[in-house]
Amino acid sequence: MTVNRDTFMVRDFNYDLQMAGRQPVQWLESERAAYDLVPTHCCFCGVQCGMNIRVSEGRVVGVEPRDFPHNRGALCPKGVVAYQQADHPERLLYPLLRRGGKEGRLERASWDDALDYVAERWQRLQAEHGKDSIAVYSGSSMTNEKCYLAGKFGRVALGTRHVDYNGRLCMSAAAGAYTKAFGIDRSPLPLPDYALADCILAIGTNLGECFPVAMQWVWQARDRGATFIVVDPRETPAARTADLWLPVRPGTDAALLNCMLRQVIHDGLVDEAYVRDRTTGWEAVKAAVEAYTPERVEPITGVPAERLVTAARLYGRAATSLILHARGIEHSTHGVNNCLAAINLALARGQPGRPGGGVTMLTGQGNGQGGREMGQKANQLPGYRGISNPEDRRHVAAVWGIDEAELPGEGAAAPEIIGLMARGEVRSCLVLCSNLMVSLPDNGFVRRALSGLEPLVVIDFFMSETAELADAVLPGTVWLEDEGTTTNLEGRVIKINKA
Ligand code: SF4
């Protein structure tokens, strides 16, 4: 057998170390694998990098760069191997049913048997205990269309109000803050615009490791001379290379940001016209941050006072400044306030709306932005429509062809659904695209809650820790098999193509 680039990448080939140092064998046309390239996007995080998937004889065999505007051909290590999901030997390929009760084993079943099993139990359960005895708990690493259907299925087919998603665990604080400040749960900012910033303040985000593809735009800004400030309790790779690192004590980010805002005010760096024309409540904010002197904030945050002042001046004197934040400030009992403190700072400098400037949340999950816009949240119908707003309810009910009275009201949020399970109020759950046993805190409590359901129905493409507890496991498709759209962290709606 001769070895060339295609056979090495595509076929089962044990590389022989004795080959090392020899002249590479020339490519032979007859050895080349014929393949098509399908343009699509990686689903593994909110960046949603463009990529070309290699397809040969109906099978996904590899990936190639794609020059899409926000990733410019780059992929992180996760994206490079993501295509291997399609043909992974551990893929779930047929339904499984637990026979013989909770102590029984999951066994292969036909689709008809599996669907009958679930439908019969759900009908019986709802007849005896009401529609809200079933919950739908989904993730949003799926297309917008699937996310939309998850919410619609729960509210129309099952008629339950308990519909929520795993974004509740990560993005909800940022969503709440942006809705409060801007009236919309979005912070649209094209990644290439990062390169236009003169100062980038990254807070609560391990940008270099979690968003390496986005990092290229930060490097471009720095190549132009931009200042890079990192606020993080840990010395992350980004912190190590920053111009200024503020090792903040966990949970004290709002004090740090308020201190920076106070310094910006005292240094006369507020964009007064912007604040006057485009904001409300400025005097109250100004009064609130006055108490956050550097000397007072130093013992709170653990950051030396002079470093706080330096950070405020570097940020405040930059013509175009950008704040990037992620779960580090959002995963908190006061996550909304942390995000609002960042937003206040950006507004005081008149940055939101300026190319390369502003404040933006770095959405982590694949389609985290689109999922919540498509009606996966307990309090939201598709298109940010409020489930308690009569006009919004009428509109969505008409689109779905049901009476408004049939549309359930607001249900429990994801963590509360687990509590309802533990109390026996929710007796069955459809879990899709989420591994609750790994992503939720208090693993023992979650296990007990899930184990009490009858049935627990899980749609997944691998036998996850949650699927192992299920009574019915239904195999789902992976992103490479789907056609649809997603919405990335920039707010860009992108097309997902079936490979
Ligand atoms: S940065 Fe995100 S979308 Fe891009 S390749 Fe990596 S995991 Fe995939």
Short mmCIF file of C-alpha atoms and ligand atoms in Angstrom, two decimals:
data_model
loop_
_atom_site.label_atom_id
_atom_site.label_comp_id
_atom_site.label_asym_id
_atom_site.label_seq_id
_atom_site.Cartn_x
_atom_site.Cartn_y
_atom_site.Cartn_z
CA MET A 1 0.00 0.00 0.00
CA THR A 2 1.27 3.46 -0.79
CA VAL A 3 0.65 6.31 1.57
CA ASN A 4 -0.41 9.76 0.60
CA ARG A 5 -2.27 12.59 2.29
CA ASP A 6 -5.68 11.16 1.51
CA THR A 7 -5.04 7.62 2.61
CA PHE A 8 -3.38 8.86 5.78
CA MET A 9 -6.31 11.08 6.70
CA VAL A 10 -9.18 8.99 5.46
CA ARG A 11 -8.39 5.33 5.83
CA ASP A 12 -7.61 3.00 8.64
CA PHE A 13 -3.86 3.24 8.57
CA ASN A 14 -1.31 2.27 11.19
CA TYR A 15 1.51 4.69 10.79
CA ASP A 16 4.83 2.89 10.79
CA LEU A 17 7.50 4.83 12.64
CA GLN A 18 10.11 3.31 10.34
CA MET A 19 8.60 5.46 7.61
CA ALA A 20 9.92 8.55 9.35
CA GLY A 21 12.62 10.32 7.41
CA ARG A 22 11.88 8.58 4.13
CA GLN A 23 10.87 10.45 1.04
CA PRO A 24 7.09 10.85 0.89
CA VAL A 25 5.44 8.69 -1.71
CA GLN A 26 4.00 10.68 -4.56
CA TRP A 27 0.24 10.98 -4.80
CA LEU A 28 -1.37 8.58 -7.19
CA GLU A 29 -4.61 9.68 -8.76
CA SER A 30 -5.99 6.17 -8.35
CA GLU A 31 -5.34 6.39 -4.60
CA ARG A 32 -7.09 9.70 -4.15
CA ALA A 33 -10.39 9.56 -2.36
CA ALA A 34 -13.07 11.35 -4.32
CA TYR A 35 -15.05 13.65 -2.08
CA ASP A 36 -17.44 16.55 -2.13
CA LEU A 37 -17.18 19.60 0.11
CA VAL A 38 -20.31 20.66 1.98
CA PRO A 39 -20.11 24.17 3.43
CA THR A 40 -21.52 24.32 6.95
CA HIS A 41 -20.61 25.43 10.49
CA CYS A 42 -19.12 23.82 13.57
CA CYS A 43 -21.76 23.42 16.27
CA PHE A 44 -19.41 23.07 19.21
CA CYS A 45 -19.59 26.62 20.54
CA GLY A 46 -21.30 29.95 20.02
CA VAL A 47 -18.74 31.14 17.46
CA GLN A 48 -20.12 28.68 14.87
CA CYS A 49 -17.04 28.68 12.65
CA GLY A 50 -17.54 28.15 8.96
CA MET A 51 -16.05 24.89 7.69
CA ASN A 52 -16.21 22.58 4.70
CA ILE A 53 -17.11 18.98 5.43
CA ARG A 54 -15.60 16.31 3.21
CA VAL A 55 -18.13 13.73 2.10
CA SER A 56 -17.12 10.61 0.24
CA GLU A 57 -19.57 7.95 -0.91
CA GLY A 58 -22.24 9.31 1.41
CA ARG A 59 -20.00 9.35 4.47
CA VAL A 60 -18.42 12.23 6.35
CA VAL A 61 -14.66 11.71 6.12
CA GLY A 62 -13.00 14.97 7.05
CA VAL A 63 -12.98 18.73 7.33
CA GLU A 64 -11.34 21.55 5.42
CA PRO A 65 -11.02 25.26 6.15
CA ARG A 66 -13.66 27.63 4.88
CA ASP A 67 -13.05 31.33 4.53
CA PHE A 68 -16.09 32.58 6.41
CA PRO A 69 -16.09 36.23 7.56
CA HIS A 70 -15.77 35.64 11.28
CA ASN A 71 -13.32 32.71 11.45
CA ARG A 72 -11.39 33.24 8.19
CA GLY A 73 -10.61 29.55 7.81
CA ALA A 74 -9.48 29.04 11.40
CA LEU A 75 -10.82 26.23 13.58
CA CYS A 76 -9.96 25.36 17.15
CA PRO A 77 -8.95 21.77 18.10
CA LYS A 78 -12.59 20.90 18.89
CA GLY A 79 -13.70 22.05 15.46
CA VAL A 80 -10.95 20.12 13.69
CA VAL A 81 -12.20 16.79 15.06
CA ALA A 82 -15.91 17.64 15.32
CA TYR A 83 -16.72 15.81 12.06
CA GLN A 84 -15.78 12.51 13.75
CA GLN A 85 -19.10 12.61 15.60
CA ALA A 86 -20.94 11.48 12.49
CA ASP A 87 -19.42 8.02 12.21
CA HIS A 88 -18.38 7.58 15.81
CA PRO A 89 -18.60 3.90 16.81
CA GLU A 90 -20.50 4.79 19.99
CA ARG A 91 -23.32 6.62 18.18
CA LEU A 92 -26.78 5.54 19.26
CA LEU A 93 -28.41 4.16 16.14
CA TYR A 94 -31.64 2.58 17.38
CA PRO A 95 -34.14 3.14 20.21
CA LEU A 96 -33.65 1.51 23.60
CA LEU A 97 -36.35 0.65 26.13
CA ARG A 98 -35.89 -0.36 29.74
CA ARG A 99 -37.73 -3.64 30.12
CA GLY A 100 -38.83 -5.03 33.46
CA GLY A 101 -39.11 -1.77 35.40
CA LYS A 102 -36.42 0.48 36.84
CA GLU A 103 -34.19 -2.48 37.71
CA GLY A 104 -34.36 -3.79 34.16
CA ARG A 105 -31.88 -3.21 31.37
CA LEU A 106 -32.08 -0.96 28.36
CA GLU A 107 -32.72 -3.15 25.35
CA ARG A 108 -32.95 -2.52 21.65
CA ALA A 109 -36.45 -1.73 20.42
CA SER A 110 -38.14 -0.82 17.17
CA TRP A 111 -39.19 2.77 16.56
CA ASP A 112 -42.86 1.74 16.65
CA ASP A 113 -42.46 0.01 20.01
CA ALA A 114 -40.48 2.90 21.46
CA LEU A 115 -42.92 5.58 20.32
CA ASP A 116 -45.93 3.54 21.49
CA TYR A 117 -44.24 2.99 24.85
CA VAL A 118 -43.71 6.70 25.38
CA ALA A 119 -47.06 7.85 23.97
CA GLU A 120 -49.10 5.37 26.05
CA ARG A 121 -47.37 6.36 29.26
CA TRP A 122 -47.65 10.06 28.59
CA GLN A 123 -51.35 9.79 27.78
CA ARG A 124 -52.00 7.83 30.97
CA LEU A 125 -49.91 10.19 33.06
CA GLN A 126 -51.63 13.31 31.79
CA ALA A 127 -55.08 11.75 32.21
CA GLU A 128 -54.29 10.97 35.85
CA HIS A 129 -52.08 13.88 36.88
CA GLY A 130 -52.67 16.69 34.41
CA LYS A 131 -50.68 18.10 31.53
CA ASP A 132 -48.02 19.72 33.68
CA SER A 133 -46.94 16.32 34.99
CA ILE A 134 -44.61 16.16 31.98
CA ALA A 135 -41.70 18.55 31.34
CA VAL A 136 -39.54 19.26 28.32
CA TYR A 137 -35.90 20.03 29.10
CA SER A 138 -33.75 20.76 26.09
CA GLY A 139 -30.40 22.15 25.12
CA SER A 140 -29.81 24.55 22.29
CA SER A 141 -26.85 23.03 20.46
CA MET A 142 -29.39 22.40 17.75
CA THR A 143 -30.68 24.33 14.78
CA ASN A 144 -33.12 27.18 15.34
CA GLU A 145 -35.77 25.04 13.72
CA LYS A 146 -35.26 22.18 16.18
CA CYS A 147 -35.23 24.61 19.12
CA TYR A 148 -38.49 26.09 17.87
CA LEU A 149 -40.03 22.64 17.56
CA ALA A 150 -38.89 21.65 21.07
CA GLY A 151 -40.88 24.55 22.53
CA LYS A 152 -43.85 24.03 20.26
CA PHE A 153 -43.94 20.29 20.94
CA GLY A 154 -43.99 20.90 24.69
CA ARG A 155 -46.65 23.60 24.59
CA VAL A 156 -48.90 22.33 21.82
CA ALA A 157 -48.48 18.55 21.59
CA LEU A 158 -48.01 17.94 25.31
CA GLY A 159 -49.75 21.10 26.49
CA THR A 160 -47.36 21.47 29.41
CA ARG A 161 -46.14 24.77 30.78
CA HIS A 162 -42.90 23.21 32.02
CA VAL A 163 -40.71 23.91 29.00
CA ASP A 164 -37.21 25.21 29.60
CA TYR A 165 -33.63 24.76 28.45
CA ASN A 166 -30.09 24.42 29.69
CA GLY A 167 -29.19 27.99 28.70
CA ARG A 168 -30.86 28.81 32.01
CA LEU A 169 -27.63 27.59 33.61
CA CYS A 170 -25.32 29.86 31.64
CA MET A 171 -26.72 32.77 29.65
CA SER A 172 -29.72 33.86 31.71
CA ALA A 173 -27.92 36.51 33.76
CA ALA A 174 -26.53 38.18 30.65
CA ALA A 175 -29.89 37.84 28.91
CA GLY A 176 -31.60 39.55 31.86
CA ALA A 177 -29.07 42.38 31.98
CA TYR A 178 -29.16 43.13 28.24
CA THR A 179 -32.95 43.02 28.22
CA LYS A 180 -32.96 45.46 31.12
CA ALA A 181 -30.40 47.82 29.62
CA PHE A 182 -31.12 47.62 25.89
CA GLY A 183 -34.60 46.14 25.74
CA ILE A 184 -33.34 43.05 23.92
CA ASP A 185 -31.40 39.95 24.88
CA ARG A 186 -28.71 40.51 22.26
CA SER A 187 -25.33 42.17 21.91
CA PRO A 188 -24.67 42.05 18.20
CA LEU A 189 -21.05 42.75 17.35
CA PRO A 190 -19.23 41.17 14.41
CA LEU A 191 -16.07 39.39 15.54
CA PRO A 192 -13.91 41.19 12.95
CA ASP A 193 -14.93 44.47 14.62
CA TYR A 194 -12.86 43.49 17.66
CA ALA A 195 -9.83 44.40 15.57
CA LEU A 196 -11.01 48.02 15.50
CA ALA A 197 -10.86 48.46 19.27
CA ASP A 198 -8.13 50.54 20.90
CA CYS A 199 -8.66 48.89 24.26
CA ILE A 200 -10.18 45.47 25.00
CA LEU A 201 -11.25 44.61 28.52
CA ALA A 202 -11.91 40.87 28.91
CA ILE A 203 -13.66 40.04 32.17
CA GLY A 204 -14.76 36.61 33.33
CA THR A 205 -13.74 34.92 30.12
CA ASN A 206 -10.90 32.51 29.47
CA LEU A 207 -10.84 33.86 25.96
CA GLY A 208 -7.62 32.26 24.76
CA GLU A 209 -8.70 28.71 25.57
CA CYS A 210 -12.49 28.89 25.26
CA PHE A 211 -12.72 31.16 22.21
CA PRO A 212 -9.39 30.73 20.42
CA VAL A 213 -10.92 31.59 17.06
CA ALA A 214 -12.33 34.86 18.41
CA MET A 215 -8.89 35.56 19.89
CA GLN A 216 -7.44 36.14 16.42
CA TRP A 217 -9.39 39.41 16.25
CA VAL A 218 -8.03 40.46 19.64
CA TRP A 219 -4.52 39.81 18.32
CA GLN A 220 -5.26 41.96 15.31
CA ALA A 221 -6.36 44.81 17.56
CA ARG A 222 -3.17 44.40 19.56
CA ASP A 223 -1.11 44.42 16.37
CA ARG A 224 -2.65 47.85 15.79
CA GLY A 225 -1.48 48.90 19.24
CA ALA A 226 -4.62 48.19 21.27
CA THR A 227 -4.31 47.73 25.01
CA PHE A 228 -5.52 44.41 26.41
CA ILE A 229 -6.79 44.23 29.99
CA VAL A 230 -7.80 40.93 31.56
CA VAL A 231 -9.86 40.65 34.74
CA ASP A 232 -9.73 37.08 35.97
CA PRO A 233 -9.00 35.35 39.28
CA ARG A 234 -6.79 32.91 37.38
CA GLU A 235 -3.70 33.61 35.37
CA THR A 236 -5.21 32.34 32.13
CA PRO A 237 -3.17 32.29 28.90
CA ALA A 238 -4.87 35.55 27.93
CA ALA A 239 -4.05 37.05 31.35
CA ARG A 240 -0.40 36.05 30.93
CA THR A 241 -0.10 37.99 27.70
CA ALA A 242 -2.26 40.99 28.68
CA ASP A 243 -0.92 44.51 29.13
CA LEU A 244 -2.65 44.55 32.49
CA TRP A 245 -4.04 41.67 34.51
CA LEU A 246 -6.38 42.31 37.43
CA PRO A 247 -6.54 39.11 39.54
CA VAL A 248 -9.95 39.82 40.99
CA ARG A 249 -11.30 37.89 43.95
CA PRO A 250 -14.19 35.67 42.72
CA GLY A 251 -17.59 37.30 43.14
CA THR A 252 -16.33 40.89 43.39
CA ASP A 253 -16.47 41.90 39.72
CA ALA A 254 -19.24 44.47 40.20
CA ALA A 255 -17.16 46.34 42.80
CA LEU A 256 -14.22 46.39 40.39
CA LEU A 257 -16.32 47.65 37.47
CA ASN A 258 -18.03 50.27 39.63
CA CYS A 259 -14.63 51.46 40.80
CA MET A 260 -13.48 51.79 37.18
CA LEU A 261 -16.61 53.75 36.33
CA ARG A 262 -16.08 56.06 39.30
CA GLN A 263 -12.53 56.74 38.13
CA VAL A 264 -13.72 57.43 34.58
CA ILE A 265 -16.18 59.96 36.02
CA HIS A 266 -13.55 61.60 38.23
CA ASP A 267 -11.11 61.83 35.32
CA GLY A 268 -13.73 63.58 33.18
CA LEU A 269 -13.79 60.77 30.62
CA VAL A 270 -17.58 60.36 30.41
CA ASP A 271 -19.12 60.90 26.96
CA GLU A 272 -21.61 63.43 28.29
CA ALA A 273 -23.50 63.95 25.03
CA TYR A 274 -23.99 60.21 24.52
CA VAL A 275 -25.12 59.72 28.10
CA ARG A 276 -27.51 62.68 27.89
CA ASP A 277 -29.04 61.72 24.54
CA ARG A 278 -29.13 57.93 24.77
CA THR A 279 -29.39 56.80 28.36
CA THR A 280 -31.65 57.17 31.38
CA GLY A 281 -30.90 56.99 35.08
CA TRP A 282 -27.36 58.33 34.78
CA GLU A 283 -27.50 60.45 37.94
CA ALA A 284 -28.53 57.41 39.99
CA VAL A 285 -25.66 55.34 38.56
CA LYS A 286 -23.21 58.15 39.20
CA ALA A 287 -24.34 58.43 42.81
CA ALA A 288 -24.23 54.66 43.30
CA VAL A 289 -20.63 54.22 42.14
CA GLU A 290 -19.26 57.18 44.10
CA ALA A 291 -18.71 54.97 47.15
CA TYR A 292 -16.42 52.61 45.18
CA THR A 293 -13.13 54.37 45.77
CA PRO A 294 -9.97 52.47 44.77
CA GLU A 295 -8.91 52.35 48.43
CA ARG A 296 -12.21 50.79 49.46
CA VAL A 297 -12.36 48.39 46.51
CA GLU A 298 -8.79 47.11 46.93
CA PRO A 299 -9.59 44.97 50.01
CA ILE A 300 -12.89 43.85 48.44
CA THR A 301 -11.42 42.68 45.14
CA GLY A 302 -7.84 41.95 46.17
CA VAL A 303 -6.64 44.16 43.29
CA PRO A 304 -4.19 46.92 44.28
CA ALA A 305 -5.76 50.40 44.14
CA GLU A 306 -3.19 51.76 41.68
CA ARG A 307 -3.93 48.89 39.27
CA LEU A 308 -7.63 49.70 39.41
CA VAL A 309 -6.88 53.31 38.54
CA THR A 310 -4.52 52.29 35.74
CA ALA A 311 -7.16 49.97 34.27
CA ALA A 312 -9.80 52.71 34.38
CA ARG A 313 -7.48 55.17 32.66
CA LEU A 314 -6.34 52.74 29.96
CA TYR A 315 -9.95 51.86 29.27
CA GLY A 316 -11.35 55.38 29.67
CA ARG A 317 -8.79 57.14 27.49
CA ALA A 318 -9.14 54.77 24.54
CA ALA A 319 -11.15 56.25 21.69
CA THR A 320 -12.74 52.88 20.96
CA SER A 321 -13.06 50.41 23.80
CA LEU A 322 -14.66 47.01 23.98
CA ILE A 323 -15.72 44.91 26.97
CA LEU A 324 -15.97 41.15 26.47
CA HIS A 325 -17.52 39.06 29.19
CA ALA A 326 -18.64 35.49 29.70
CA ARG A 327 -19.72 33.07 32.38
CA GLY A 328 -17.08 34.24 34.87
CA ILE A 329 -19.21 37.24 35.78
CA GLU A 330 -22.56 35.77 34.74
CA HIS A 331 -22.51 32.52 36.76
CA SER A 332 -23.17 34.30 39.99
CA THR A 333 -25.99 35.02 42.41
CA HIS A 334 -25.65 38.64 41.24
CA GLY A 335 -24.77 37.90 37.61
CA VAL A 336 -27.30 40.40 36.24
CA ASN A 337 -25.75 43.19 38.33
CA ASN A 338 -22.26 42.22 37.19
CA CYS A 339 -23.32 42.46 33.55
CA LEU A 340 -25.13 45.75 34.20
CA ALA A 341 -21.97 47.17 35.78
CA ALA A 342 -20.06 46.31 32.58
CA ILE A 343 -22.83 47.81 30.44
CA ASN A 344 -22.86 51.02 32.54
CA LEU A 345 -19.12 51.43 32.03
CA ALA A 346 -19.44 51.02 28.27
CA LEU A 347 -22.40 53.41 28.10
CA ALA A 348 -20.58 56.05 30.14
CA ARG A 349 -17.84 55.98 27.52
CA GLY A 350 -20.39 56.19 24.70
CA GLN A 351 -19.18 52.94 23.15
CA PRO A 352 -22.20 50.76 22.28
CA GLY A 353 -23.03 51.30 18.62
CA ARG A 354 -19.53 52.40 17.66
CA PRO A 355 -17.64 50.07 15.25
CA GLY A 356 -15.29 47.98 17.38
CA GLY A 357 -16.65 49.44 20.60
CA GLY A 358 -19.25 48.49 23.17
CA VAL A 359 -19.88 45.53 25.40
CA THR A 360 -20.74 42.00 24.41
CA MET A 361 -21.50 38.64 25.97
CA LEU A 362 -19.60 35.68 24.58
CA THR A 363 -22.29 33.03 24.17
CA GLY A 364 -20.85 29.62 24.92
CA GLN A 365 -23.31 27.02 23.71
CA GLY A 366 -23.58 26.22 20.01
CA ASN A 367 -26.89 27.92 19.31
CA GLY A 368 -27.34 29.49 22.73
CA GLN A 369 -28.47 32.77 21.18
CA GLY A 370 -30.92 31.24 18.72
CA GLY A 371 -32.30 28.70 21.17
CA ARG A 372 -33.66 31.26 23.56
CA GLU A 373 -35.01 33.36 20.72
CA MET A 374 -36.94 30.36 19.41
CA GLY A 375 -39.09 29.85 22.49
CA GLN A 376 -37.18 27.33 24.60
CA LYS A 377 -37.40 29.49 27.72
CA ALA A 378 -40.16 28.96 30.28
CA ASN A 379 -41.25 32.60 30.03
CA GLN A 380 -40.73 33.20 26.32
CA LEU A 381 -42.51 32.28 23.14
CA PRO A 382 -40.67 32.41 19.79
CA GLY A 383 -39.35 35.81 18.73
CA TYR A 384 -38.92 37.16 22.28
CA ARG A 385 -42.69 37.14 22.73
CA GLY A 386 -43.74 37.09 26.35
CA ILE A 387 -45.72 34.05 27.40
CA SER A 388 -47.67 36.25 29.83
CA ASN A 389 -48.30 39.03 27.30
CA PRO A 390 -51.90 38.69 25.98
CA GLU A 391 -51.09 40.17 22.58
CA ASP A 392 -48.03 37.94 22.13
CA ARG A 393 -50.01 34.90 23.22
CA ARG A 394 -52.76 35.64 20.71
CA HIS A 395 -50.23 36.04 17.93
CA VAL A 396 -48.39 32.77 18.60
CA ALA A 397 -51.60 30.83 19.23
CA ALA A 398 -52.92 31.99 15.83
CA VAL A 399 -49.69 30.94 14.11
CA TRP A 400 -49.90 27.54 15.79
CA GLY A 401 -53.59 27.17 14.99
CA ILE A 402 -54.79 26.77 18.58
CA ASP A 403 -56.99 28.79 20.92
CA GLU A 404 -55.06 31.19 23.07
CA ALA A 405 -56.66 29.54 26.10
CA GLU A 406 -54.94 26.26 25.15
CA LEU A 407 -51.51 27.86 25.25
CA PRO A 408 -49.95 27.09 28.64
CA GLY A 409 -48.63 29.89 30.83
CA GLU A 410 -45.17 30.36 32.29
CA GLY A 411 -43.65 27.20 33.70
CA ALA A 412 -40.74 26.43 35.98
CA ALA A 413 -37.17 27.32 35.06
CA ALA A 414 -34.75 24.44 34.43
CA PRO A 415 -33.32 24.06 37.96
CA GLU A 416 -36.82 24.40 39.43
CA ILE A 417 -38.05 21.61 37.17
CA ILE A 418 -35.59 19.29 38.92
CA GLY A 419 -37.14 20.33 42.24
CA LEU A 420 -40.63 19.57 40.87
CA MET A 421 -39.40 16.13 39.82
CA ALA A 422 -38.02 15.47 43.29
CA ARG A 423 -41.39 16.44 44.81
CA GLY A 424 -43.31 14.21 42.40
CA GLU A 425 -45.10 17.13 40.71
CA VAL A 426 -43.31 16.50 37.42
CA ARG A 427 -43.52 12.75 36.77
CA SER A 428 -41.97 12.45 33.33
CA CYS A 429 -39.54 14.46 31.28
CA LEU A 430 -38.39 14.61 27.70
CA VAL A 431 -34.70 15.51 27.71
CA LEU A 432 -33.08 16.39 24.42
CA CYS A 433 -29.65 17.72 23.61
CA SER A 434 -28.68 18.05 27.25
CA ASN A 435 -26.81 15.95 29.77
CA LEU A 436 -28.34 17.00 33.09
CA MET A 437 -26.23 14.56 35.11
CA VAL A 438 -23.12 16.44 34.05
CA SER A 439 -24.26 20.03 33.64
CA LEU A 440 -26.40 20.54 36.74
CA PRO A 441 -25.01 21.03 40.25
CA ASP A 442 -25.76 18.59 43.09
CA ASN A 443 -25.39 15.44 41.09
CA GLY A 444 -26.87 13.15 43.76
CA PHE A 445 -30.06 15.22 43.95
CA VAL A 446 -30.38 15.27 40.16
CA ARG A 447 -29.90 11.50 39.99
CA ARG A 448 -32.64 10.93 42.57
CA ALA A 449 -34.99 13.33 40.78
CA LEU A 450 -34.43 11.73 37.36
CA SER A 451 -34.61 8.19 38.73
CA GLY A 452 -38.08 8.88 40.11
CA LEU A 453 -39.52 9.74 36.69
CA GLU A 454 -41.59 7.24 34.82
CA PRO A 455 -40.77 7.49 32.06
CA LEU A 456 -37.60 9.53 31.64
CA VAL A 457 -37.28 9.91 27.87
CA VAL A 458 -33.92 11.00 26.45
CA ILE A 459 -33.09 11.93 22.88
CA ASP A 460 -29.35 11.87 22.33
CA PHE A 461 -26.77 10.57 19.92
CA PHE A 462 -24.49 9.06 22.60
CA MET A 463 -25.29 7.08 25.73
CA SER A 464 -24.83 10.01 28.10
CA GLU A 465 -24.91 9.78 31.90
CA THR A 466 -28.51 11.04 31.72
CA ALA A 467 -29.48 8.56 29.01
CA GLU A 468 -28.20 5.74 31.23
CA LEU A 469 -30.98 6.58 33.70
CA ALA A 470 -33.69 6.76 31.04
CA ASP A 471 -36.60 4.41 30.47
CA ALA A 472 -36.63 5.23 26.77
CA VAL A 473 -33.66 6.42 24.74
CA LEU A 474 -34.27 7.68 21.23
CA PRO A 475 -31.32 8.25 18.88
CA GLY A 476 -31.08 11.78 17.53
CA THR A 477 -29.28 13.30 14.59
CA VAL A 478 -26.02 15.22 14.91
CA TRP A 479 -25.43 18.64 13.38
CA LEU A 480 -23.83 17.10 10.28
CA GLU A 481 -27.12 15.42 9.47
CA ASP A 482 -29.28 18.52 9.93
CA GLU A 483 -30.44 21.23 7.57
CA GLY A 484 -31.41 24.58 9.05
CA THR A 485 -30.05 27.72 10.67
CA THR A 486 -28.34 28.77 13.87
CA THR A 487 -27.60 32.17 15.41
CA ASN A 488 -24.07 32.70 16.62
CA LEU A 489 -22.64 34.92 19.35
CA GLU A 490 -22.47 37.84 16.96
CA GLY A 491 -26.21 37.56 16.33
CA ARG A 492 -25.43 36.34 12.81
CA VAL A 493 -27.99 33.87 11.45
CA ILE A 494 -26.09 31.21 9.55
CA LYS A 495 -27.05 28.29 7.35
CA ILE A 496 -26.34 24.74 8.47
CA ASN A 497 -26.13 22.28 5.60
CA LYS A 498 -26.55 18.54 5.73
CA ALA A 499 -23.29 16.79 4.90
S1 SF4 B 1 -14.24 28.03 18.06
FE1 SF4 B 1 -16.19 26.99 18.48
S2 SF4 B 1 -17.27 26.92 16.51
FE2 SF4 B 1 -15.09 27.39 16.09
S3 SF4 B 1 -14.15 25.41 15.69
FE3 SF4 B 1 -13.89 25.81 17.87
S4 SF4 B 1 -15.65 24.85 18.86
FE4 SF4 B 1 -16.11 25.00 16.70
#
